[in-house]
Coordinates of C-alpha atoms and ligand atoms in Angstrom, one line a residue:
X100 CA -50.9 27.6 6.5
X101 CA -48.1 26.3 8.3
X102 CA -45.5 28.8 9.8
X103 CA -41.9 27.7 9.0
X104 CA -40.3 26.8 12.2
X105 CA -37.2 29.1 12.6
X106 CA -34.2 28.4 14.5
X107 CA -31.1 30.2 15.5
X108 CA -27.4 29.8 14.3
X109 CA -24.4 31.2 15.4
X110 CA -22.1 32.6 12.8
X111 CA -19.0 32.3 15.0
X112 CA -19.5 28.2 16.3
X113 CA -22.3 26.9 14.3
X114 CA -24.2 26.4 17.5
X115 CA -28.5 26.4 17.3
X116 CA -30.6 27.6 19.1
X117 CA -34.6 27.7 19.5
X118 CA -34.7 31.2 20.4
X119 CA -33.1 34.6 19.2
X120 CA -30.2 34.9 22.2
X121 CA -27.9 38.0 22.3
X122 CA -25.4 35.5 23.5
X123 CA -24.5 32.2 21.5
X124 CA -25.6 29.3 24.4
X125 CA -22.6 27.3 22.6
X126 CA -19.8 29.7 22.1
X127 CA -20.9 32.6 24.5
X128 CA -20.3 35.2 21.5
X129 CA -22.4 38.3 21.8
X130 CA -24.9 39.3 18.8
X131 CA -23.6 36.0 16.2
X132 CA -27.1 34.1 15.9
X133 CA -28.8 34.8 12.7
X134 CA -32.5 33.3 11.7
X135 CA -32.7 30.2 9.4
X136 CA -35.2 28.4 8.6
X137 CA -35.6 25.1 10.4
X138 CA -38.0 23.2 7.7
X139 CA -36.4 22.6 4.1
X140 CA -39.7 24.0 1.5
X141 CA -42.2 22.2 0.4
X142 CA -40.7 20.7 -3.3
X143 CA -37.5 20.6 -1.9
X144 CA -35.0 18.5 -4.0
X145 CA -31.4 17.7 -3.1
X146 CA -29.9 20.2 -4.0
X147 CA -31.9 23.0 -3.1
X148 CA -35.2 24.2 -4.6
X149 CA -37.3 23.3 -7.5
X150 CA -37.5 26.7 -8.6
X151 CA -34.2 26.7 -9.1
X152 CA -34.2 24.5 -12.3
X153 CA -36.5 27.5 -13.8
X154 CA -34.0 30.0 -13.4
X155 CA -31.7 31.0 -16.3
X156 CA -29.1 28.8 -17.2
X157 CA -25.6 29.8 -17.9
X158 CA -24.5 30.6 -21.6
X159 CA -24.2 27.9 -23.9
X160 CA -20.9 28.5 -25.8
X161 CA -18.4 26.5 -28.3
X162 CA -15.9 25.1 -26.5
X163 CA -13.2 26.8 -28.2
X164 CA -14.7 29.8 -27.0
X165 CA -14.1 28.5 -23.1
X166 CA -11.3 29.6 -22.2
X167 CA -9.4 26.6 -20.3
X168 CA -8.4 28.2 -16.9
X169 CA -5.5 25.5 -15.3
X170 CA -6.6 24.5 -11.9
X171 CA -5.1 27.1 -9.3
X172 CA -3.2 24.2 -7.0
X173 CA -1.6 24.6 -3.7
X174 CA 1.1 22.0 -2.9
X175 CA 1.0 20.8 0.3
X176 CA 4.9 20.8 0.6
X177 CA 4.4 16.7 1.5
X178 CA 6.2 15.7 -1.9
X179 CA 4.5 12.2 -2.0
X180 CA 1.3 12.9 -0.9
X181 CA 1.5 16.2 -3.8
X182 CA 2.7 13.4 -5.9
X183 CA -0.3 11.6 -6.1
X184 CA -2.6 14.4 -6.0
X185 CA -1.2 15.5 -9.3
X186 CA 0.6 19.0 -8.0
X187 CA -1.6 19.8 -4.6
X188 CA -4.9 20.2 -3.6
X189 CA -7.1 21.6 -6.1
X190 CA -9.2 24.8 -5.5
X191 CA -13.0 23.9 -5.3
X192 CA -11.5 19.9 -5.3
X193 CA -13.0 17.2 -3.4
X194 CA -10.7 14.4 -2.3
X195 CA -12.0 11.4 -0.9
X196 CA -9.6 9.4 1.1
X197 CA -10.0 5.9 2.7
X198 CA -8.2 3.4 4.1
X199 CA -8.0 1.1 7.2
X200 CA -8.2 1.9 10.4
X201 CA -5.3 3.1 12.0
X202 CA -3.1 3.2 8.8
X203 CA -2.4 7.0 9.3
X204 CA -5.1 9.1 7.2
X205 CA -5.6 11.1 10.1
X206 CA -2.2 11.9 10.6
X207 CA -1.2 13.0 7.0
X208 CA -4.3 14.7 6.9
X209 CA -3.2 16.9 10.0
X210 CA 0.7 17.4 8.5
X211 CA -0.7 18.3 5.4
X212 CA -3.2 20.8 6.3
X213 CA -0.7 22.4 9.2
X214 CA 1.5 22.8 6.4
X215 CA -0.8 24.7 4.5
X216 CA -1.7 26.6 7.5
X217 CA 1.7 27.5 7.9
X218 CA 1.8 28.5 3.9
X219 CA -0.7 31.1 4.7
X220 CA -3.8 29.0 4.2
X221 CA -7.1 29.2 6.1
X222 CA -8.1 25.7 7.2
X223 CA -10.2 23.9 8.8
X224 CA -10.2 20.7 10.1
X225 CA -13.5 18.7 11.2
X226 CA -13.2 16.0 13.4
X227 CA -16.5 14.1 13.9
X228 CA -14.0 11.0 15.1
X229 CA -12.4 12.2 17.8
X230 CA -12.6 15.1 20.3
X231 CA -10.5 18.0 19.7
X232 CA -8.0 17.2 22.6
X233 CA -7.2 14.1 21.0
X234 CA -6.5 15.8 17.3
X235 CA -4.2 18.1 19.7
X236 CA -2.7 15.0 21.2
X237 CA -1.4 14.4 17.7
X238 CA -0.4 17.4 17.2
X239 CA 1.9 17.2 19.9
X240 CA 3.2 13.9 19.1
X241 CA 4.0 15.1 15.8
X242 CA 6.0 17.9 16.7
X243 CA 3.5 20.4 15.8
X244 CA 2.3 22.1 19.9
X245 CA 2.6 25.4 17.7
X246 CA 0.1 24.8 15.6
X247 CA -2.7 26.8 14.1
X248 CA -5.0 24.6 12.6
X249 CA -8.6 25.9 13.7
X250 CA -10.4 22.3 14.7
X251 CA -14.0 22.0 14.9
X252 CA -15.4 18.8 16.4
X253 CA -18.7 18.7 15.2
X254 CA -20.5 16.0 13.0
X255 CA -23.9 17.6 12.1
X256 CA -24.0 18.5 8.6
X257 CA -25.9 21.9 8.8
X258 CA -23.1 23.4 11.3
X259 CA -20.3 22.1 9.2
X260 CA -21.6 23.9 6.1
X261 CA -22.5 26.9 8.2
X262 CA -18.8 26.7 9.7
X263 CA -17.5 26.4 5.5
X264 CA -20.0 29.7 5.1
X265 CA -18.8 31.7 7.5
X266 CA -15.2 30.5 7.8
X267 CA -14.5 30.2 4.0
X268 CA -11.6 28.2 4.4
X269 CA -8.8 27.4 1.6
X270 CA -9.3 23.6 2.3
X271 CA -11.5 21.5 4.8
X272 CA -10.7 18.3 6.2
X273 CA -13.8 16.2 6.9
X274 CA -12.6 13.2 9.2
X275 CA -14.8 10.9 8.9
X276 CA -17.6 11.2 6.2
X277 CA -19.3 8.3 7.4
X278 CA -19.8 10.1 11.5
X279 CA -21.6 13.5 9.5
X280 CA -25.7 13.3 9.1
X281 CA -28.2 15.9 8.4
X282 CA -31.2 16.5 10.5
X283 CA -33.0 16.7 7.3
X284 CA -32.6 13.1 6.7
X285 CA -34.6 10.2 8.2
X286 CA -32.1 7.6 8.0
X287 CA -29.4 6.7 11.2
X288 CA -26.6 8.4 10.9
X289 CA -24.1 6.2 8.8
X290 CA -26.5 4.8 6.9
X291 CA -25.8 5.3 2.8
X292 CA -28.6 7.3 2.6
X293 CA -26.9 10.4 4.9
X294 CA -23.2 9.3 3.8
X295 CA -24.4 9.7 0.3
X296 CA -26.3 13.3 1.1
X297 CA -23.3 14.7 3.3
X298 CA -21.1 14.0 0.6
X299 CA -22.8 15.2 -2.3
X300 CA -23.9 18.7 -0.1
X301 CA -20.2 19.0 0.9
X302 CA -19.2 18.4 -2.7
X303 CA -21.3 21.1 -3.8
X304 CA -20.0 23.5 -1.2
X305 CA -16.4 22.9 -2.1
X306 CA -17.7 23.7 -6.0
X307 CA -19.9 27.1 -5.0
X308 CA -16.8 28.0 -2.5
X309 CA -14.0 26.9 -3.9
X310 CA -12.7 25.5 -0.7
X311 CA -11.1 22.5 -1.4
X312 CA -12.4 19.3 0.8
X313 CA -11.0 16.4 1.9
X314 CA -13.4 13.4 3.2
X315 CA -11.8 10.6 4.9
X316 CA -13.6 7.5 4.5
X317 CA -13.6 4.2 6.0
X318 CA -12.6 0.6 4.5
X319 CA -15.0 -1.8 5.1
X320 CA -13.6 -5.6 5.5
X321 CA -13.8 -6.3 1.4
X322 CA -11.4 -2.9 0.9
X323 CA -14.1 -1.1 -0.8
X324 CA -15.4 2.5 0.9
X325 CA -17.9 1.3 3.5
X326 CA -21.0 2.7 2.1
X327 CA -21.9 3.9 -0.9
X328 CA -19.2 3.2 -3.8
X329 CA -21.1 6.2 -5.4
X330 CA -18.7 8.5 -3.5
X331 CA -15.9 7.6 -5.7
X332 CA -18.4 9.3 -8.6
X333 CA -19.0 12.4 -6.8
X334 CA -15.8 13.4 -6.1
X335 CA -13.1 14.4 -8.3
X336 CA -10.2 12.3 -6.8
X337 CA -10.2 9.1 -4.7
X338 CA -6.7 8.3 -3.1
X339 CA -6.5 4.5 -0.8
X340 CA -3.9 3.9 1.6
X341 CA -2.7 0.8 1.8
X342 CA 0.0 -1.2 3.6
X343 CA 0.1 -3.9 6.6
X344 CA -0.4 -2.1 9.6
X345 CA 2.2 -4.4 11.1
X346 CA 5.0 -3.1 8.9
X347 CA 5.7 0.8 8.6
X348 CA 5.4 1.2 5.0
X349 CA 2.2 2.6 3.7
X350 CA 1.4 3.5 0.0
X351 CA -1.0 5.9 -1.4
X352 CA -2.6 5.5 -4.2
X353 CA -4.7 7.9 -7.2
X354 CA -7.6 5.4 -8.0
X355 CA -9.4 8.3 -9.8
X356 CA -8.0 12.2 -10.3
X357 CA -9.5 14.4 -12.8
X358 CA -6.7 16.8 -12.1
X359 CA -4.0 14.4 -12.3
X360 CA -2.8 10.9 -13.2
X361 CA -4.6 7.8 -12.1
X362 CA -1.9 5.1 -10.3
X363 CA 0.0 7.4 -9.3
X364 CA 1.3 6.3 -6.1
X365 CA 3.0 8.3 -3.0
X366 CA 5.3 6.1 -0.7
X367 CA 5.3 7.0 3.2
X368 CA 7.2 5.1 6.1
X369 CA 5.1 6.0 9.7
X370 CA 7.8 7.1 12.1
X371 CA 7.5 8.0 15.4
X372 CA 6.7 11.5 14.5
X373 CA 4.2 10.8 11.5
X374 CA 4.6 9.8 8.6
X375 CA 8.0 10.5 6.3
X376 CA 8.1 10.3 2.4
X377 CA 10.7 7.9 1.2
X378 CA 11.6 9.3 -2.0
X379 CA 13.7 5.8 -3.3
X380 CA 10.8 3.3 -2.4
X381 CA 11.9 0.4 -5.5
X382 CA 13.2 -2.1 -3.0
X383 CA 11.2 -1.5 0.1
X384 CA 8.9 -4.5 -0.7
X385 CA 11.7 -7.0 -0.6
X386 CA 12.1 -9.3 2.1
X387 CA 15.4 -9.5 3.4
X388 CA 16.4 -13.2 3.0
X389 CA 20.4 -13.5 3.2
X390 CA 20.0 -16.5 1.1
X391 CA 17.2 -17.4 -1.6
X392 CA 14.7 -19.9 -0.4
X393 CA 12.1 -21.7 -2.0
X394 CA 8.6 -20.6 -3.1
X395 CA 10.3 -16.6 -3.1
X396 CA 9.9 -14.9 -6.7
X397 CA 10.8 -10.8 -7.3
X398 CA 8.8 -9.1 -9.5
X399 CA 9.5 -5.5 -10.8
X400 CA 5.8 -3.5 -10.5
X401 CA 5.1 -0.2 -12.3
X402 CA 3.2 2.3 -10.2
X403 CA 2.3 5.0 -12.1
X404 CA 5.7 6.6 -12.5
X405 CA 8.1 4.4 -10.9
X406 CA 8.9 0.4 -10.9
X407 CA 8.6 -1.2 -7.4
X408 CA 10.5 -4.3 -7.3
X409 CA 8.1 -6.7 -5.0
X410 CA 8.7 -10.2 -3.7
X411 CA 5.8 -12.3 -4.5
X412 CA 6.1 -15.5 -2.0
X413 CA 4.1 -18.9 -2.6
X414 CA 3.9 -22.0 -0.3
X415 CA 2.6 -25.4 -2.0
X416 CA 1.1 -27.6 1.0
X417 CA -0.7 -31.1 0.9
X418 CA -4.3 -30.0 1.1
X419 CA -7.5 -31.6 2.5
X420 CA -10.0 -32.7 0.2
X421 CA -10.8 -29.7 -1.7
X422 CA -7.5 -27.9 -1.3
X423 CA -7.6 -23.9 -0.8
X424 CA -6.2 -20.9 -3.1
X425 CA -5.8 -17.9 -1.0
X426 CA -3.9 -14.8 -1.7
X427 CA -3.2 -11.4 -0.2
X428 CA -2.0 -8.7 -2.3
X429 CA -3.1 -10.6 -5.5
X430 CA -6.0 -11.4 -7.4
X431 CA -7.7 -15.0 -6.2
X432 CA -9.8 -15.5 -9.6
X433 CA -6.8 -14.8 -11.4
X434 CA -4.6 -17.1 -9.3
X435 CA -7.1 -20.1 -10.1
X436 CA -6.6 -19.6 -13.5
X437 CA -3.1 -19.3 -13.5
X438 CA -2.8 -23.1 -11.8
X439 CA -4.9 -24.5 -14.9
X440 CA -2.4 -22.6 -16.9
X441 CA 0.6 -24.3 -15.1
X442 CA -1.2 -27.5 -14.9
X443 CA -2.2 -27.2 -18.5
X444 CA 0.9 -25.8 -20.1
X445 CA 3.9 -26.6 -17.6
X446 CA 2.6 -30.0 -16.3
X447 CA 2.7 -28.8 -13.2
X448 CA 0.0 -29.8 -10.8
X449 CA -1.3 -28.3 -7.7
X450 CA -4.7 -30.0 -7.6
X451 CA -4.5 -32.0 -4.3
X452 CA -2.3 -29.3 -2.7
X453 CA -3.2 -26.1 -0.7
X454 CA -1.4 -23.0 -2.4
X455 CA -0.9 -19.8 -0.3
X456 CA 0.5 -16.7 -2.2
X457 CA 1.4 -13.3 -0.9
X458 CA 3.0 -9.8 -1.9
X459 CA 5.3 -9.0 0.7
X460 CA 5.1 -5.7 2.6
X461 CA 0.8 -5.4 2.3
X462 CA 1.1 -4.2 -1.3
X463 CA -1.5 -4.8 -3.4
X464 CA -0.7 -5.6 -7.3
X465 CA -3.6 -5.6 -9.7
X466 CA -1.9 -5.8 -13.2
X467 CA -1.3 -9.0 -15.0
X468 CA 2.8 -8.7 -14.9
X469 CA 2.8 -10.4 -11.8
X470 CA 1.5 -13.7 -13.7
X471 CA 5.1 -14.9 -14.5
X472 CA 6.5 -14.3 -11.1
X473 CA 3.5 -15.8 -9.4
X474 CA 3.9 -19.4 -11.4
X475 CA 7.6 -19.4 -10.9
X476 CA 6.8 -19.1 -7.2
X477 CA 4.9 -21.5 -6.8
X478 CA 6.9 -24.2 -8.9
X479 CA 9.6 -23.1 -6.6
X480 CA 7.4 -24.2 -3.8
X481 CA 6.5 -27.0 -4.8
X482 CA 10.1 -28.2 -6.2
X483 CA 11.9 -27.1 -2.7
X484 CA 14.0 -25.2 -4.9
X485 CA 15.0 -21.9 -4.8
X486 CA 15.4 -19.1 -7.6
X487 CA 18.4 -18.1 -8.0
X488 CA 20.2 -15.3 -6.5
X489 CA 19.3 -11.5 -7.7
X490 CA 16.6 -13.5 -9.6
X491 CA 13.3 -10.8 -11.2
X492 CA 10.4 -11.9 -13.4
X493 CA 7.4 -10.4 -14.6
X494 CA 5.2 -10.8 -17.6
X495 CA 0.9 -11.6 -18.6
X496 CA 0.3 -14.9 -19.0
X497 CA -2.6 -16.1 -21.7
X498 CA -4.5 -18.9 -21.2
X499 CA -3.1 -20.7 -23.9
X500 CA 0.8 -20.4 -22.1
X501 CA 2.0 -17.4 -23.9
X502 CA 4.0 -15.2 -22.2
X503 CA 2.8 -11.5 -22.8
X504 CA 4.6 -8.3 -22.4
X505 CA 3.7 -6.2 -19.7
X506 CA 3.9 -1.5 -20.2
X507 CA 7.4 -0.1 -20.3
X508 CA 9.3 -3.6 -19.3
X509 CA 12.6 -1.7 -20.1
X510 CA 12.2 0.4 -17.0
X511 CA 11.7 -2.2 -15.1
X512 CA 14.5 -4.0 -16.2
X513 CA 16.6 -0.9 -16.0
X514 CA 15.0 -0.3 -12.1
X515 CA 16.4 -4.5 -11.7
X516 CA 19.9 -3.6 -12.8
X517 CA 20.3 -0.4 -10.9
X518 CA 18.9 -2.6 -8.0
X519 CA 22.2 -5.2 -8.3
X520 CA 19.9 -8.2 -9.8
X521 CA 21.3 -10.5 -11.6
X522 CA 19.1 -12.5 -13.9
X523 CA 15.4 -11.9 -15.7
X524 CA 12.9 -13.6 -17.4
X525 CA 11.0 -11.3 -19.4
X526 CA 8.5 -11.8 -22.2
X527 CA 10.2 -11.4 -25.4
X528 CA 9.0 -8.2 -26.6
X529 CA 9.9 -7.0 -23.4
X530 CA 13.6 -7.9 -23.5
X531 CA 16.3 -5.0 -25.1
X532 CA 18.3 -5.1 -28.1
X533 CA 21.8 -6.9 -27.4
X534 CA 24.3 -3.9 -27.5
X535 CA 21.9 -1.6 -25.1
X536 CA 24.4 -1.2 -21.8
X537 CA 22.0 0.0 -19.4
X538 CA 21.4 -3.1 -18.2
X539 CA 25.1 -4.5 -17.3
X540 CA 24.7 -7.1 -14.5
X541 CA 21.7 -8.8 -15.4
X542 CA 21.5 -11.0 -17.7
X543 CA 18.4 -11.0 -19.7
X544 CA 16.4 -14.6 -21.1
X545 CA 13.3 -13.6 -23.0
X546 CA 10.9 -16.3 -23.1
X547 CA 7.4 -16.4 -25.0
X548 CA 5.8 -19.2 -23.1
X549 CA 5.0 -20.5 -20.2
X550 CA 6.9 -23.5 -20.1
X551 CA 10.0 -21.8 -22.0
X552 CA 10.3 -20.1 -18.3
X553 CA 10.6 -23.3 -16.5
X554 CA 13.2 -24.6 -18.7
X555 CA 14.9 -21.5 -18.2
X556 CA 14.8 -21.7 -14.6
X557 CA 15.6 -25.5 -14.6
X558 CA 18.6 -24.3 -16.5
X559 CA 19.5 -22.1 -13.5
X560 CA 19.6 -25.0 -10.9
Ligands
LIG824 P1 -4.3 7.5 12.4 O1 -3.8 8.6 11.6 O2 -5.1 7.8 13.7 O3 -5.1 6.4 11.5 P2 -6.5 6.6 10.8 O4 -6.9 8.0 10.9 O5 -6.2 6.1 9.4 O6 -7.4 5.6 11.6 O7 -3.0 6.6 12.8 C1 -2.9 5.9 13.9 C2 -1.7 5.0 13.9 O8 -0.5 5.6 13.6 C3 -1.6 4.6 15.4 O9 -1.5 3.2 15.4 C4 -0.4 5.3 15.9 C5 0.4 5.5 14.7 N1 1.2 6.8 14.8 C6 2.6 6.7 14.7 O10 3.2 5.6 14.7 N2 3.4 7.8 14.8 C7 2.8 9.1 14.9 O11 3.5 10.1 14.9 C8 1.3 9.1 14.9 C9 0.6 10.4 15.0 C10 0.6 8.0 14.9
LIG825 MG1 -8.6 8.8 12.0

């Protein structure tokens, strides 16, 4: 029979060895390796061995015998970041946060977890990306020299769960997922297969522990999580940042939280020293023109919680022979459909031309209430006309021209008026009852189609 191989580990770094050592080759500590085996069993499956399925299940009880324990949270004193984690980090939580490169998920991670340090937390924070002199770089730079953040650079799986063991921190910051891999594992390191295994052994760490763990993941070129999508099922809540790199506005947004709201979003500006929460976001997506100017149309967005009034831009150009649709910030297959529906229903045609729209600022909108302010946009472009001044729009619109009513249109009137706009087109069911004063200054024209808008617009001229 063959003898397990056994190795070494040191309880204080993590470190291996091949030999029992009275001194830790890694870390120098005196009397911290202990014996583990090197081979997983024979039968071995995922998540430990098969045995285990044999032993005795918990209890099976009614669930109105369970008692329903709230989640013990721990803000992390970074208002929009707590925002749109639902209250804090979670005990036993796993977050998974990705984004592009170089958009800052590196540096909130390290102002959030110093915070928490500084709360009284244990942490830890793995850095498989960069060495530890460069974490303390940032540090520096974002006024933090003090701080106490125990770092670990390491990206082998074993020694970060043998860290998480010993350690027992209150919350672990795993930067990047996709730089861990397990020995155990055939597969290259950043391969789905080990992204998929590190995740899902971390995951069940955070659970048996109750340390709560944050993975940062990378954005591939598409804006999915490089990798495995099957991530976003393990954990329990996936946040993106988004935002132009270019401009110093970022967003963050709750794509799934089982301990909080979904869409949910957090609103940060990176400043020299990190990045700040703005609190009053609703007009940072605006574009600063002193005068309107064609092909510019303001729509008023509902993230989660609050209305984000955005300017959605369009330029109509003479296209080639098979003219292009592109659009950042908006969805394409939607924005073919919507020129049939202007074609169709407004008479206004795009076929031969190239049309470009945008969301200014790097935000990305995925509900249908941009529909309205899209079409007017473009008809703007392609007139030469401008909008008026302090001009908003928003509103779904069907494939047969009808203009629909998008969730809570009276907040985002009311966010329009407090704003200093002027004029709205707003589906119908949308628009308020005549006497309602909380919308002085803006005068209101509630439209039910499509081509109702244009007239009211024409109006305008
Ligand atoms: P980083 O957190 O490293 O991004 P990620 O981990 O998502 O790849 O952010 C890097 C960018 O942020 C980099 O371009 C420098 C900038 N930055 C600031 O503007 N101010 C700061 O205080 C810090 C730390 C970074
Ligand atoms: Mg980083």
């Amino acid at each position: 029979m063959a003898k397990d191989k056994s190795i070494f580990t040191c309880t204080e770094c993590g470190g291996t060895s091949a030999r029992w050592m009275g001194k830790c080759p890694s870390c120098n500590a005196w009397n911290t390796l202990i014996e583990a085996s090197a081979e997983p069993a024979v039968g071995k499956n995922r998540f430990g061995s098969v045995h285990a399925s044999l032993a005795p299940t918990s209890e099976v009880l009614p669930l109105a015998q369970i008692e329903a324990a709230d989640f013990e949270r721990h803000p992390t004193g970074i208002d929009e970041l707590d925002r749109v984690l639902g209250g804090g980090m979670v005990e036993g939580g796993v977050v998974l946060i990705g984004g592009d490169p170089g958009i800052g998920k590196s540096t909130l991670l390290l102002q959030a977890v110093d915070a928490l340090q500084r709360s009284g937390m244990n942490t830890l924070y793995v850095t498989g990306e960069e060495s530890g002199a460069q974490v303390a770089m940032r540090s520096r730079r974002l006024g933090l020299p003090d701080s106490q953040v125990p770092v670990l650079p390491e990206i082998q799986l074993e020694k970060i769960l043998h860290t998480l063991q010993s350690r027992h921190p209150g919350i672990a910051i795993i930067d990047s997922i996709q730089t861990v891999y397990s020995d155990q594992l055939t597969s290259a390191p950043g391969s789905v297969a080990q992204v998929r295994e590190c995740a899902a052994h971390l995951t069940r760490t955070a659970k048996s522990t109750g340390t709560t763990i944050v993975l940062v993941g990378h954005v591939t070129k598409e804006g999915a999580l490089a990798g495995p999508r099957v991530l976003e099922h393990m954990v329990d809540t996936v946040l993106y940042f988004e935002g132009d790199t270019h401009s110093n506005f970022r967003l963050i947004r709750a794509i799934k939280n089982r301990f909080g709201a979904v869409n949910e979003i957090g609103v940060f500006a990176m400043t020299e020293k990190g990045l700040k929460g703005v609190s009053n976001p609703s007009a940072i997506f605006l574009s600063q023109h002193a005068e309107p100017v064609p092909g510019s149309c303001v729509m008023v967005t509902l993230e989660g919680t609050r209305p984000l009034l955005v300017e959605i831009q369009a330029l109509v150009d003479s296209g080639g022979p098979s003219p292009r649709r592109l659009s950042v910030g908006l969805d394409r297959d939607r924005l073919a459909m919507l020129l049939a529906v202007l074609h169709r229903h407004a008479g206004v045609a795009c076929m031969d031309q190239d049309v470009f729209v945008n969301a200014v600022g790097g935000v990305r909108i995925s509900e249908p209430a941009a529909d309205l302010a899209v079409m007017l946009a473009i008809t703007s472009s392609l007139r030469g006309k401008a909008l008026s001044k302090g001009f908003i729009a928003f509103g779904e619109v069907g494939l047969a021209g009808e203009v629909r009513p998008a969730p809570r249109g009276q907040d985002r009137l009311k966010e329009a008026a407090k704003l200093g706009f002027k004029v709205a087109v707003v589906p119908k069911a949308n628009a308020p009852k005549k006497n309602d004063k909380s919308f002085e200054g803006l005068t209101i024209y509630p439209v039910e189609r499509i081509e109702e808008a244009m007239q009211v617009v024409r109006g305008l001229d």
